[in-house]
PDB file of C-alpha atoms in Angstrom:
ATOM      1  CA  UNK A   1       0.000   0.000   0.000  1.00 48.00           C
ATOM      2  CA  UNK A   2       2.681   2.446   0.950  1.00 52.00           C
ATOM      3  CA  UNK A   3       4.619   1.696  -2.246  1.00 51.00           C
ATOM      4  CA  UNK A   4       1.545   2.413  -4.377  1.00 55.00           C
ATOM      5  CA  UNK A   5       0.923   5.622  -2.481  1.00 49.00           C
ATOM      6  CA  UNK A   6       4.470   6.878  -3.068  1.00 47.00           C
ATOM      7  CA  UNK A   7       4.292   5.955  -6.758  1.00 54.00           C
ATOM      8  CA  UNK A   8       0.987   7.786  -7.168  1.00 51.00           C
ATOM      9  CA  UNK A   9       2.337  10.878  -5.398  1.00 51.00           C
ATOM     10  CA  UNK A  10       5.482  10.907  -7.524  1.00 53.00           C
ATOM     11  CA  UNK A  11       3.442  10.667 -10.703  1.00 54.00           C
ATOM     12  CA  UNK A  12       1.250  13.557  -9.688  1.00 49.00           C
ATOM     13  CA  UNK A  13       4.235  15.760  -8.877  1.00 50.00           C
ATOM     14  CA  UNK A  14       5.939  14.961 -12.204  1.00 49.00           C
ATOM     15  CA  UNK A  15       2.737  15.605 -14.136  1.00 51.00           C
ATOM     16  CA  UNK A  16       2.288  18.914 -12.364  1.00 48.00           C
ATOM     17  CA  UNK A  17       5.855  19.967 -13.135  1.00 44.00           C
ATOM     18  CA  UNK A  18       5.510  19.106 -16.790  1.00 45.00           C
ATOM     19  CA  UNK A  19       2.183  20.859 -17.015  1.00 42.00           C
ATOM     20  CA  UNK A  20       3.574  24.015 -15.372  1.00 43.00           C
ATOM     21  CA  UNK A  21       6.545  24.058 -17.772  1.00 45.00           C
ATOM     22  CA  UNK A  22       4.369  23.470 -20.815  1.00 45.00           C
ATOM     23  CA  UNK A  23       1.922  26.201 -19.991  1.00 51.00           C
ATOM     24  CA  UNK A  24       4.385  28.770 -18.575  1.00 67.00           C
ATOM     25  CA  UNK A  25       3.604  32.239 -19.881  1.00 84.00           C
ATOM     26  CA  UNK A  26       6.061  34.259 -21.959  1.00 85.00           C
ATOM     27  CA  UNK A  27       7.333  37.490 -20.383  1.00 89.00           C
ATOM     28  CA  UNK A  28       5.057  40.449 -20.980  1.00 92.00           C
ATOM     29  CA  UNK A  29       6.398  42.760 -23.669  1.00 93.00           C
ATOM     30  CA  UNK A  30       7.414  42.760 -27.312  1.00 94.00           C
ATOM     31  CA  UNK A  31      10.457  42.076 -29.472  1.00 95.00           C
ATOM     32  CA  UNK A  32      11.182  43.823 -32.798  1.00 96.00           C
ATOM     33  CA  UNK A  33      13.986  43.651 -35.370  1.00 95.00           C
ATOM     34  CA  UNK A  34      15.761  46.778 -36.610  1.00 96.00           C
ATOM     35  CA  UNK A  35      17.325  45.629 -39.904  1.00 94.00           C
ATOM     36  CA  UNK A  36      19.439  47.512 -42.415  1.00 93.00           C
ATOM     37  CA  UNK A  37      20.230  45.159 -45.264  1.00 93.00           C
ATOM     38  CA  UNK A  38      21.901  42.125 -43.700  1.00 94.00           C
ATOM     39  CA  UNK A  39      22.819  43.964 -40.490  1.00 96.00           C
ATOM     40  CA  UNK A  40      20.265  43.923 -37.698  1.00 96.00           C
ATOM     41  CA  UNK A  41      19.611  44.590 -34.005  1.00 97.00           C
ATOM     42  CA  UNK A  42      17.170  42.890 -31.617  1.00 96.00           C
ATOM     43  CA  UNK A  43      15.043  45.472 -29.782  1.00 96.00           C
ATOM     44  CA  UNK A  44      13.650  43.973 -26.529  1.00 95.00           C
ATOM     45  CA  UNK A  45      10.900  45.992 -24.798  1.00 95.00           C
ATOM     46  CA  UNK A  46       9.491  44.220 -21.736  1.00 94.00           C
ATOM     47  CA  UNK A  47       6.879  45.710 -19.459  1.00 93.00           C
ATOM     48  CA  UNK A  48       9.084  45.478 -16.386  1.00 93.00           C
ATOM     49  CA  UNK A  49      12.745  45.271 -15.502  1.00 94.00           C
ATOM     50  CA  UNK A  50      14.414  41.856 -15.336  1.00 94.00           C
ATOM     51  CA  UNK A  51      17.756  40.903 -13.840  1.00 94.00           C
ATOM     52  CA  UNK A  52      18.219  38.226 -16.468  1.00 94.00           C
ATOM     53  CA  UNK A  53      16.931  38.004 -20.028  1.00 95.00           C
ATOM     54  CA  UNK A  54      18.091  35.207 -22.328  1.00 95.00           C
ATOM     55  CA  UNK A  55      17.958  35.385 -26.120  1.00 96.00           C
ATOM     56  CA  UNK A  56      18.885  33.329 -29.201  1.00 95.00           C
ATOM     57  CA  UNK A  57      18.981  34.098 -32.923  1.00 96.00           C
ATOM     58  CA  UNK A  58      18.412  30.939 -34.970  1.00 95.00           C
ATOM     59  CA  UNK A  59      17.889  29.885 -38.563  1.00 95.00           C
ATOM     60  CA  UNK A  60      14.154  29.611 -39.168  1.00 94.00           C
ATOM     61  CA  UNK A  61      12.568  26.184 -38.725  1.00 91.00           C
ATOM     62  CA  UNK A  62       8.851  25.983 -39.561  1.00 88.00           C
ATOM     63  CA  UNK A  63       8.271  22.849 -37.482  1.00 90.00           C
ATOM     64  CA  UNK A  64      10.004  23.948 -34.272  1.00 91.00           C
ATOM     65  CA  UNK A  65      11.875  27.209 -33.814  1.00 88.00           C
ATOM     66  CA  UNK A  66      14.186  25.583 -31.273  1.00 89.00           C
ATOM     67  CA  UNK A  67      15.416  23.072 -33.868  1.00 92.00           C
ATOM     68  CA  UNK A  68      17.005  25.739 -36.085  1.00 92.00           C
ATOM     69  CA  UNK A  69      20.752  26.395 -36.155  1.00 94.00           C
ATOM     70  CA  UNK A  70      21.783  28.903 -33.480  1.00 94.00           C
ATOM     71  CA  UNK A  71      23.758  31.832 -34.891  1.00 95.00           C
ATOM     72  CA  UNK A  72      23.920  34.213 -31.924  1.00 96.00           C
ATOM     73  CA  UNK A  73      22.986  33.855 -28.258  1.00 95.00           C
ATOM     74  CA  UNK A  74      23.479  35.578 -24.924  1.00 95.00           C
ATOM     75  CA  UNK A  75      21.887  36.968 -21.787  1.00 95.00           C
ATOM     76  CA  UNK A  76      21.901  40.072 -19.610  1.00 95.00           C
ATOM     77  CA  UNK A  77      19.760  42.463 -17.551  1.00 96.00           C
ATOM     78  CA  UNK A  78      17.358  45.048 -18.930  1.00 94.00           C
ATOM     79  CA  UNK A  79      17.388  48.690 -17.918  1.00 96.00           C
ATOM     80  CA  UNK A  80      14.941  50.121 -15.380  1.00 94.00           C
ATOM     81  CA  UNK A  81      12.221  50.352 -18.049  1.00 94.00           C
ATOM     82  CA  UNK A  82      12.619  46.716 -19.177  1.00 94.00           C
ATOM     83  CA  UNK A  83      14.404  47.704 -22.417  1.00 96.00           C
ATOM     84  CA  UNK A  84      17.390  45.910 -23.910  1.00 95.00           C
ATOM     85  CA  UNK A  85      19.130  46.217 -27.291  1.00 96.00           C
ATOM     86  CA  UNK A  86      21.152  43.300 -28.656  1.00 94.00           C
ATOM     87  CA  UNK A  87      23.499  43.644 -31.632  1.00 94.00           C
ATOM     88  CA  UNK A  88      24.265  44.746 -34.224  1.00 95.00           C
ATOM     89  CA  UNK A  89      24.771  41.420 -36.004  1.00 96.00           C
ATOM     90  CA  UNK A  90      25.384  40.550 -39.646  1.00 95.00           C
ATOM     91  CA  UNK A  91      24.054  37.382 -41.276  1.00 95.00           C
ATOM     92  CA  UNK A  92      23.580  36.120 -44.844  1.00 95.00           C
ATOM     93  CA  UNK A  93      20.360  36.824 -46.656  1.00 94.00           C
ATOM     94  CA  UNK A  94      17.658  34.468 -45.418  1.00 95.00           C
ATOM     95  CA  UNK A  95      14.867  33.632 -42.937  1.00 96.00           C
ATOM     96  CA  UNK A  96      15.561  33.674 -39.175  1.00 96.00           C
ATOM     97  CA  UNK A  97      13.831  33.872 -35.801  1.00 95.00           C
ATOM     98  CA  UNK A  98      14.752  35.249 -32.399  1.00 95.00           C
ATOM     99  CA  UNK A  99      13.596  33.879 -29.028  1.00 94.00           C
ATOM    100  CA  UNK A 100      13.590  36.061 -25.875  1.00 96.00           C
ATOM    101  CA  UNK A 101      12.788  34.778 -22.393  1.00 94.00           C
ATOM    102  CA  UNK A 102      13.133  35.910 -18.784  1.00 93.00           C
ATOM    103  CA  UNK A 103      15.526  33.025 -18.207  1.00 93.00           C
ATOM    104  CA  UNK A 104      18.452  31.342 -19.962  1.00 93.00           C
ATOM    105  CA  UNK A 105      18.364  29.333 -22.088  1.00 91.00           C
ATOM    106  CA  UNK A 106      15.078  30.400 -23.674  1.00 92.00           C
ATOM    107  CA  UNK A 107      12.460  27.630 -23.710  1.00 88.00           C
ATOM    108  CA  UNK A 108       8.909  27.134 -24.861  1.00 86.00           C
ATOM    109  CA  UNK A 109       7.725  30.123 -22.828  1.00 89.00           C
ATOM    110  CA  UNK A 110       9.797  32.556 -24.919  1.00 92.00           C
ATOM    111  CA  UNK A 111       8.703  35.442 -27.120  1.00 94.00           C
ATOM    112  CA  UNK A 112       9.528  34.148 -30.623  1.00 94.00           C
ATOM    113  CA  UNK A 113       9.661  36.485 -33.634  1.00 94.00           C
ATOM    114  CA  UNK A 114      10.660  35.453 -37.164  1.00 94.00           C
ATOM    115  CA  UNK A 115      12.215  37.854 -39.680  1.00 95.00           C
ATOM    116  CA  UNK A 116      13.980  37.887 -43.032  1.00 95.00           C
ATOM    117  CA  UNK A 117      17.139  39.645 -44.186  1.00 95.00           C
ATOM    118  CA  UNK A 118      17.573  40.971 -47.715  1.00 93.00           C
ATOM    119  CA  UNK A 119      21.066  42.077 -48.678  1.00 88.00           C
ATOM    120  CA  UNK A 120      21.120  44.708 -51.461  1.00 83.00           C
ATOM    121  CA  UNK A 121      23.538  44.106 -54.310  1.00 78.00           C
ATOM    122  CA  UNK A 122      26.629  46.259 -54.206  1.00 66.00           C
ATOM    123  CA  UNK A 123      26.403  49.196 -56.614  1.00 63.00           C
ATOM    124  CA  UNK A 124      29.142  49.261 -59.285  1.00 68.00           C
ATOM    125  CA  UNK A 125      31.800  51.842 -58.664  1.00 69.00           C
ATOM    126  CA  UNK A 126      31.890  54.572 -61.360  1.00 71.00           C
ATOM    127  CA  UNK A 127      35.094  55.031 -63.297  1.00 73.00           C
ATOM    128  CA  UNK A 128      36.616  58.436 -62.516  1.00 67.00           C
ATOM    129  CA  UNK A 129      36.744  60.740 -65.532  1.00 68.00           C
ATOM    130  CA  UNK A 130      39.542  63.321 -65.730  1.00 63.00           C
ATOM    131  CA  UNK A 131      38.209  66.873 -65.962  1.00 61.00           C
ATOM    132  CA  UNK A 132      39.923  69.776 -67.746  1.00 58.00           C
ATOM    133  CA  UNK A 133      43.300  69.836 -69.441  1.00 56.00           C
ATOM    134  CA  UNK A 134      46.257  68.122 -67.923  1.00 54.00           C
ATOM    135  CA  UNK A 135      48.697  70.572 -66.391  1.00 58.00           C
ATOM    136  CA  UNK A 136      52.412  70.204 -66.960  1.00 55.00           C
ATOM    137  CA  UNK A 137      54.836  69.830 -64.116  1.00 54.00           C
ATOM    138  CA  UNK A 138      55.704  73.112 -62.449  1.00 58.00           C
ATOM    139  CA  UNK A 139      58.682  74.261 -60.449  1.00 58.00           C
ATOM    140  CA  UNK A 140      62.234  75.504 -60.996  1.00 59.00           C
ATOM    141  CA  UNK A 141      64.581  73.028 -62.711  1.00 56.00           C
ATOM    142  CA  UNK A 142      67.713  72.219 -60.715  1.00 55.00           C
ATOM    143  CA  UNK A 143      70.901  74.059 -61.787  1.00 58.00           C
ATOM    144  CA  UNK A 144      73.727  72.201 -63.428  1.00 58.00           C
ATOM    145  CA  UNK A 145      75.117  71.579 -66.886  1.00 54.00           C
ATOM    146  CA  UNK A 146      75.243  73.889 -69.872  1.00 52.00           C
ATOM    147  CA  UNK A 147      72.179  75.806 -70.945  1.00 53.00           C
ATOM    148  CA  UNK A 148      70.581  74.441 -74.096  1.00 50.00           C
ATOM    149  CA  UNK A 149      69.666  76.753 -76.901  1.00 52.00           C
ATOM    150  CA  UNK A 150      66.066  77.010 -78.085  1.00 48.00           C
ATOM    151  CA  UNK A 151      65.304  74.663 -80.964  1.00 50.00           C
ATOM    152  CA  UNK A 152      62.342  73.411 -82.968  1.00 49.00           C
ATOM    153  CA  UNK A 153      59.521  75.201 -84.741  1.00 51.00           C
ATOM    154  CA  UNK A 154      57.003  75.374 -81.911  1.00 51.00           C
ATOM    155  CA  UNK A 155      58.852  77.735 -79.568  1.00 50.00           C
ATOM    156  CA  UNK A 156      57.461  80.761 -77.827  1.00 49.00           C
ATOM    157  CA  UNK A 157      56.702  83.627 -80.153  1.00 53.00           C
ATOM    158  CA  UNK A 158      59.407  86.306 -80.039  1.00 52.00           C
ATOM    159  CA  UNK A 159      62.021  84.059 -78.443  1.00 51.00           C
ATOM    160  CA  UNK A 160      65.493  84.392 -79.995  1.00 56.00           C
ATOM    161  CA  UNK A 161      67.571  81.252 -79.522  1.00 55.00           C
ATOM    162  CA  UNK A 162      70.985  81.892 -77.999  1.00 56.00           C
ATOM    163  CA  UNK A 163      74.128  81.132 -80.033  1.00 58.00           C
ATOM    164  CA  UNK A 164      75.497  77.626 -79.712  1.00 55.00           C
ATOM    165  CA  UNK A 165      79.073  76.343 -79.626  1.00 52.00           C
ATOM    166  CA  UNK A 166      78.935  75.267 -83.315  1.00 49.00           C
ATOM    167  CA  UNK A 167      79.266  78.891 -84.566  1.00 45.00           C
ATOM    168  CA  UNK A 168      82.880  79.615 -85.538  1.00 46.00           C
ATOM    169  CA  UNK A 169      84.655  82.578 -83.894  1.00 44.00           C
ATOM    170  CA  UNK A 170      84.906  85.651 -86.124  1.00 51.00           C
ATOM    171  CA  UNK A 171      88.240  87.414 -86.739  1.00 49.00           C
ATOM    172  CA  UNK A 172      88.594  90.977 -85.512  1.00 52.00           C
ATOM    173  CA  UNK A 173      88.113  93.175 -88.618  1.00 53.00           C
ATOM    174  CA  UNK A 174      90.709  95.707 -87.430  1.00 58.00           C
ATOM    175  CA  UNK A 175      93.651  93.275 -87.349  1.00 61.00           C
ATOM    176  CA  UNK A 176      93.865  92.940 -91.168  1.00 66.00           C
ATOM    177  CA  UNK A 177      93.946  96.716 -91.679  1.00 71.00           C
ATOM    178  CA  UNK A 178      96.747  97.090 -89.166  1.00 73.00           C
ATOM    179  CA  UNK A 179      98.814  94.506 -91.026  1.00 74.00           C
ATOM    180  CA  UNK A 180      98.381  96.376 -94.325  1.00 75.00           C
ATOM    181  CA  UNK A 181      99.378  99.690 -92.731  1.00 72.00           C
ATOM    182  CA  UNK A 182     102.477  98.142 -91.159  1.00 77.00           C
ATOM    183  CA  UNK A 183     103.432  96.602 -94.497  1.00 79.00           C
ATOM    184  CA  UNK A 184     103.127 100.000 -96.253  1.00 81.00           C
ATOM    185  CA  UNK A 185     105.131 101.719 -93.528  1.00 79.00           C
ATOM    186  CA  UNK A 186     107.876  99.103 -93.820  1.00 80.00           C
ATOM    187  CA  UNK A 187     107.939  99.434 -97.600  1.00 81.00           C
ATOM    188  CA  UNK A 188     108.191 103.243 -97.365  1.00 79.00           C
ATOM    189  CA  UNK A 189     110.983 103.041 -94.798  1.00 78.00           C
ATOM    190  CA  UNK A 190     112.882 100.626 -97.012  1.00 76.00           C
ATOM    191  CA  UNK A 191     112.584 102.977 -99.999  1.00 73.00           C
ATOM    192  CA  UNK A 192     113.898 105.922 -97.966  1.00 71.00           C
ATOM    193  CA  UNK A 193     116.806 103.856 -96.743  1.00 73.00           C
ATOM    194  CA  UNK A 194     117.728 102.781-100.266  1.00 67.00           C
ATOM    195  CA  UNK A 195     117.603 106.378-101.520  1.00 71.00           C
ATOM    196  CA  UNK A 196     119.745 107.570 -98.618  1.00 70.00           C
ATOM    197  CA  UNK A 197     122.437 105.007 -99.327  1.00 68.00           C
ATOM    198  CA  UNK A 198     122.418 105.618-103.108  1.00 63.00           C
ATOM    199  CA  UNK A 199     122.832 109.455-102.857  1.00 63.00           C
ATOM    200  CA  UNK A 200     126.523 109.581-101.546  1.00 59.00           C
ATOM    201  CA  UNK A 201     127.561 107.045-104.152  1.00 55.00           C
ATOM    202  CA  UNK A 202     126.406 109.296-106.959  1.00 55.00           C
ATOM    203  CA  UNK A 203     128.250 112.240-105.418  1.00 51.00           C
ATOM    204  CA  UNK A 204     131.495 110.290-105.262  1.00 56.00           C
ATOM    205  CA  UNK A 205     131.074 109.177-108.817  1.00 51.00           C
ATOM    206  CA  UNK A 206     130.775 112.753-110.035  1.00 55.00           C
ATOM    207  CA  UNK A 207     133.843 113.902-108.091  1.00 53.00           C
ATOM    208  CA  UNK A 208     136.062 111.243-109.637  1.00 53.00           C
ATOM    209  CA  UNK A 209     135.040 111.967-113.247  1.00 52.00           C
ATOM    210  CA  UNK A 210     138.209 113.286-115.127  1.00 53.00           C
ATOM    211  CA  UNK A 211     136.206 115.259-117.567  1.00 53.00           C
ATOM    212  CA  UNK A 212     134.741 117.356-114.814  1.00 50.00           C
ATOM    213  CA  UNK A 213     138.196 118.182-113.471  1.00 48.00           C
ATOM    214  CA  UNK A 214     139.176 119.781-116.840  1.00 44.00           C
TER     215      UNK A 214
END
């Protein structure tokens, strides 16, 4: 009798525990998803503050949300108003759900919300187009080496190219005239000298002529 009584009491307690767990109420409040492309945040807004709130983000499973692959999970307290923000997270494009409970891990008494992420295609980058005319390099060239004369047909208007080393040196025009003058002076001096020497000879010749002595 006692054994049957203990068995019956144990069965009642187990049934009551299972029934309480199965019909436990979810925490009062709401959960929303703030998504921007494939980046999202979980916005938890409960009606009262909780010291511990557990949450999971899972791949969507239509049969049982708890059977989906868990991507993100965690727990923590809410603020004084019962608010809590989780994220941001980034996931591939697809269908997901989030479970929030006033315990960890979340169970069948959780607030469960499903959502989808749509990742926009990356916009092609435009090719930069150069604007205006290209400007030449500016600045002062470094000194060194000989200066080059202007050449070509497309030079600056009015620019006179400087003389180059290929031009032969010109002879001073006055040097030739001086040589001619010196030559004339030498010739004149020679003539005077010849006349001076020849004059005494003629005088001596006249003085020795016998016909003049008679």
